[in-house]
């Protein structure tokens, strides 16, 4: 999101949030940093020299197919793939979008909107202040709760949305979470195995960071009366609707 961070060489990851009490951004930066560190260790192991990136025909064919076939409708804005740094940026983004970003926008849907007055999906009437007739205005002033109920979704509409949000926000018992299980081929390589273990450790640290932030009473967007603790980027979760847990990728 434009304008939410500025470059700062003294800040972690070289970015400083313009809104410090922004749970998604502050937790997301920690997760992004962990992903980028893991990807950097992996890429730098297999591509220790920049020339190896450009000379890897299979890698270049993969990137060309993504740009010209997978997203043939998008002609501009693609990053170059010439150096290990380029590949690190591309892979970090590709991992972040279906894991952390998707978890943040998906698994809290029932928690935040399952109680439909909190996030009504439709307004069946106009706002009372929008060109009301004398009779409508008088009715609103005398019985405002009646106007509110007429505006809210119907019982059937609300029930349908609640059921859909419950399904979308649900973790299956066999969900695979980011950093939780190592691939056999990674385990065979001691350098890659060690890098993955560091990555897994970073994710465990993130859980503690999120708990500490949610307990900080100075962060008004995370704690206080009527505020739901922000846990959407906690890496793992129990099955069910938990409003936390970051799967490896999107699975519906």
Coordinates of C-alpha atoms in Angstrom, one line a residue:
X1 CA 0.0 0.0 0.0
X2 CA 1.5 3.3 -1.1
X3 CA 2.5 5.7 1.6
X4 CA 2.5 3.3 4.5
X5 CA 6.3 3.0 4.7
X6 CA 9.4 5.1 3.8
X7 CA 13.0 4.0 3.2
X8 CA 15.2 4.2 6.3
X9 CA 18.6 2.5 6.3
X10 CA 18.5 2.4 10.1
X11 CA 15.2 0.5 10.3
X12 CA 14.8 -3.3 10.0
X13 CA 14.6 -4.3 6.4
X14 CA 15.4 -0.7 5.5
X15 CA 11.8 0.4 5.9
X16 CA 10.1 2.6 8.6
X17 CA 6.3 2.5 8.9
X18 CA 4.5 5.8 8.6
X19 CA 1.8 4.4 10.9
X20 CA 3.5 2.5 13.6
X21 CA 0.4 1.0 15.1
X22 CA -0.5 -0.9 11.9
X23 CA -0.8 -4.6 12.9
X24 CA -0.8 -6.1 9.3
X25 CA 2.2 -4.0 8.3
X26 CA 4.3 -4.4 11.4
X27 CA 3.8 -8.2 11.7
X28 CA 4.0 -8.6 7.9
X29 CA 7.4 -6.9 7.8
X30 CA 8.7 -9.5 10.3
X31 CA 7.3 -12.3 8.2
X32 CA 8.6 -10.8 5.0
X33 CA 12.1 -10.4 6.5
X34 CA 12.1 -14.1 7.6
X35 CA 11.0 -15.2 4.1
X36 CA 13.6 -13.0 2.4
X37 CA 16.4 -14.3 4.7
X38 CA 15.5 -17.9 3.9
X39 CA 15.3 -17.3 0.2
X40 CA 18.6 -15.4 0.2
X41 CA 20.4 -18.3 1.9
X42 CA 18.9 -20.7 -0.6
X43 CA 19.6 -18.6 -3.7
X44 CA 23.1 -17.6 -2.7
X45 CA 24.0 -21.3 -2.1
X46 CA 23.1 -22.4 -5.6
X47 CA 23.9 -19.1 -7.4
X48 CA 27.1 -17.8 -5.8
X49 CA 27.9 -15.7 -8.9
X50 CA 25.7 -13.3 -10.8
X51 CA 26.6 -14.8 -14.1
X52 CA 25.0 -18.1 -13.2
X53 CA 21.6 -16.5 -13.2
X54 CA 21.7 -15.3 -16.7
X55 CA 23.3 -18.5 -18.0
X56 CA 20.7 -20.8 -16.4
X57 CA 18.5 -21.5 -19.4
X58 CA 15.9 -23.4 -17.4
X59 CA 15.6 -20.6 -14.9
X60 CA 15.3 -18.0 -17.6
X61 CA 12.7 -20.1 -19.5
X62 CA 10.6 -20.3 -16.2
X63 CA 10.7 -16.6 -15.8
X64 CA 9.8 -16.0 -19.4
X65 CA 6.8 -18.4 -19.2
X66 CA 5.5 -16.6 -16.1
X67 CA 5.6 -13.2 -17.8
X68 CA 4.5 -14.1 -21.3
X69 CA 2.2 -17.1 -20.8
X70 CA 1.0 -17.1 -17.2
X71 CA 0.5 -13.4 -17.2
X72 CA 0.4 -12.6 -20.9
X73 CA -2.0 -9.8 -20.3
X74 CA 0.5 -7.9 -18.2
X75 CA 3.1 -6.5 -20.5
X76 CA 4.9 -3.9 -18.3
X77 CA 6.3 -3.6 -14.8
X78 CA 8.1 -7.0 -14.6
X79 CA 11.4 -7.0 -12.7
X80 CA 14.6 -8.1 -14.5
X81 CA 16.1 -11.5 -13.7
X82 CA 19.9 -11.0 -14.1
X83 CA 21.4 -11.3 -10.6
X84 CA 20.8 -13.3 -7.4
X85 CA 19.3 -10.2 -5.9
X86 CA 16.7 -10.1 -8.7
X87 CA 15.8 -13.8 -8.1
X88 CA 15.6 -13.2 -4.3
X89 CA 13.2 -10.4 -4.8
X90 CA 11.0 -12.4 -7.2
X91 CA 10.9 -15.5 -5.1
X92 CA 10.3 -13.6 -1.8
X93 CA 7.3 -11.8 -3.4
X94 CA 6.0 -15.1 -4.9
X95 CA 6.1 -16.8 -1.5
X96 CA 4.7 -13.9 0.4
X97 CA 1.6 -13.3 -1.7
X98 CA -0.1 -16.7 -1.3
X99 CA 1.2 -17.2 2.3
X100 CA 1.3 -14.2 4.5
X101 CA -0.7 -11.8 2.4
X102 CA -3.4 -14.3 1.7
X103 CA -3.6 -15.4 5.3
X104 CA -4.0 -11.8 6.5
X105 CA -6.9 -11.1 4.1
X106 CA -8.6 -14.5 4.3
X107 CA -8.5 -16.2 7.7
X108 CA -10.0 -13.3 9.7
X109 CA -13.1 -13.0 7.7
X110 CA -15.4 -14.8 10.1
X111 CA -13.8 -13.3 13.1
X112 CA -14.4 -9.8 11.9
X113 CA -17.5 -10.2 9.8
X114 CA -19.3 -13.3 11.2
X115 CA -21.2 -10.9 13.5
X116 CA -22.9 -9.2 10.6
X117 CA -23.6 -5.8 12.3
X118 CA -19.9 -5.4 12.6
X119 CA -19.3 -5.8 8.8
X120 CA -22.7 -5.8 7.0
X121 CA -22.3 -6.9 3.4
X122 CA -25.2 -5.0 2.0
X123 CA -27.4 -1.9 2.9
X124 CA -31.0 -2.5 1.9
X125 CA -32.0 1.1 2.3
X126 CA -30.4 4.5 1.8
X127 CA -28.8 6.4 4.7
X128 CA -31.5 8.3 6.7
X129 CA -29.8 11.6 5.9
X130 CA -29.9 11.0 2.1
X131 CA -32.7 13.2 0.9
X132 CA -35.3 11.9 3.4
X133 CA -39.0 12.8 3.2
X134 CA -40.5 14.6 6.2
X135 CA -42.2 11.3 7.2
X136 CA -38.9 9.3 6.8
X137 CA -36.9 11.7 8.9
X138 CA -39.6 11.8 11.6
X139 CA -39.7 8.0 11.7
X140 CA -35.9 7.9 12.0
X141 CA -35.8 10.3 14.9
X142 CA -38.5 8.5 16.8
X143 CA -37.3 4.9 16.1
X144 CA -33.7 4.9 14.9
X145 CA -33.3 1.2 15.7
X146 CA -36.0 0.4 13.3
X147 CA -34.2 2.2 10.5
X148 CA -31.0 0.4 11.3
X149 CA -32.7 -3.0 11.1
X150 CA -34.3 -2.2 7.8
X151 CA -30.9 -1.2 6.5
X152 CA -29.1 -4.3 7.6
X153 CA -29.1 -7.5 5.5
X154 CA -32.1 -9.8 5.9
X155 CA -31.9 -12.8 8.1
X156 CA -31.4 -15.0 5.0
X157 CA -28.8 -12.8 3.5
X158 CA -26.8 -12.6 6.7
X159 CA -27.0 -16.4 7.3
X160 CA -25.7 -17.1 3.8
X161 CA -22.7 -14.8 4.3
X162 CA -21.9 -16.1 7.7
X163 CA -21.8 -19.7 6.3
X164 CA -19.5 -18.7 3.5
X165 CA -17.2 -16.7 5.8
X166 CA -17.0 -19.7 8.1
X167 CA -15.9 -22.0 5.2
X168 CA -13.4 -19.5 3.9
X169 CA -11.9 -18.8 7.4
X170 CA -11.5 -22.5 8.2
X171 CA -8.2 -24.4 8.5
X172 CA -8.3 -28.1 7.5
X173 CA -6.8 -30.7 9.8
X174 CA -4.1 -31.4 7.2
X175 CA -3.1 -27.8 6.5
X176 CA 0.6 -27.3 5.8
X177 CA 2.0 -24.2 7.4
X178 CA 4.9 -22.1 6.4
X179 CA 8.2 -23.2 7.8
X180 CA 6.6 -26.3 9.5
X181 CA 7.9 -29.2 7.3
X182 CA 11.2 -29.5 5.4
X183 CA 11.3 -30.9 1.9
X184 CA 13.3 -34.2 1.7
X185 CA 15.7 -32.7 -0.9
X186 CA 16.5 -29.7 1.5
X187 CA 17.1 -32.1 4.3
X188 CA 19.8 -33.9 2.3
X189 CA 21.8 -30.7 1.9
X190 CA 23.3 -29.7 5.3
X191 CA 23.6 -26.0 4.3
X192 CA 20.0 -25.8 3.1
X193 CA 18.8 -27.8 6.1
X194 CA 20.5 -25.3 8.5
X195 CA 19.1 -22.3 6.6
X196 CA 15.6 -23.8 6.8
X197 CA 16.0 -24.5 10.5
X198 CA 16.9 -20.8 11.0
X199 CA 13.8 -19.8 9.0
X200 CA 11.6 -22.0 11.2
X201 CA 13.2 -20.4 14.3
X202 CA 12.4 -17.0 12.9
X203 CA 8.8 -17.9 12.6
X204 CA 8.6 -19.1 16.2
X205 CA 10.1 -15.8 17.2
X206 CA 7.3 -14.1 15.2
X207 CA 4.7 -15.8 17.4
X208 CA 6.3 -14.3 20.5
X209 CA 6.6 -10.9 18.9
X210 CA 2.9 -10.9 18.0
X211 CA 1.9 -12.0 21.6
X212 CA 4.0 -9.2 23.0
X213 CA 2.5 -6.6 20.7
X214 CA -1.0 -7.7 21.5
X215 CA -0.3 -7.3 25.2
X216 CA 1.1 -3.7 24.7
X217 CA -1.6 -1.3 25.8
X218 CA 0.0 1.5 23.9
X219 CA -1.0 -0.2 20.6
X220 CA -4.6 0.8 20.4
X221 CA -5.3 -1.1 17.2
X222 CA -4.3 -4.4 18.9
X223 CA -5.7 -4.3 22.4
X224 CA -8.5 -2.6 24.4
X225 CA -12.2 -2.5 24.7
X226 CA -13.9 -3.9 21.5
X227 CA -10.5 -4.6 19.8
X228 CA -9.8 -8.1 18.5
X229 CA -6.1 -9.1 19.1
X230 CA -4.3 -9.2 15.8
X231 CA -3.1 -12.8 15.3
X232 CA -3.6 -13.4 11.6
X233 CA 0.1 -13.7 10.8
X234 CA 0.9 -16.2 13.6
X235 CA 2.5 -18.9 11.5
X236 CA 0.7 -22.0 12.8
X237 CA -2.8 -22.8 13.9
X238 CA -5.1 -25.5 15.2
X239 CA -7.8 -26.8 12.8
X240 CA -11.0 -24.7 12.5
X241 CA -11.7 -21.0 12.6
X242 CA -8.9 -19.5 14.6
X243 CA -8.0 -16.2 12.9
X244 CA -4.4 -17.2 12.8
X245 CA -2.1 -19.5 10.8
X246 CA -0.2 -18.9 7.6
X247 CA -0.4 -21.9 5.2
X248 CA 2.3 -22.4 2.6
X249 CA -0.1 -21.4 -0.1
X250 CA -3.7 -20.9 -1.0
X251 CA -5.9 -24.0 -1.0
X252 CA -9.7 -24.0 -1.3

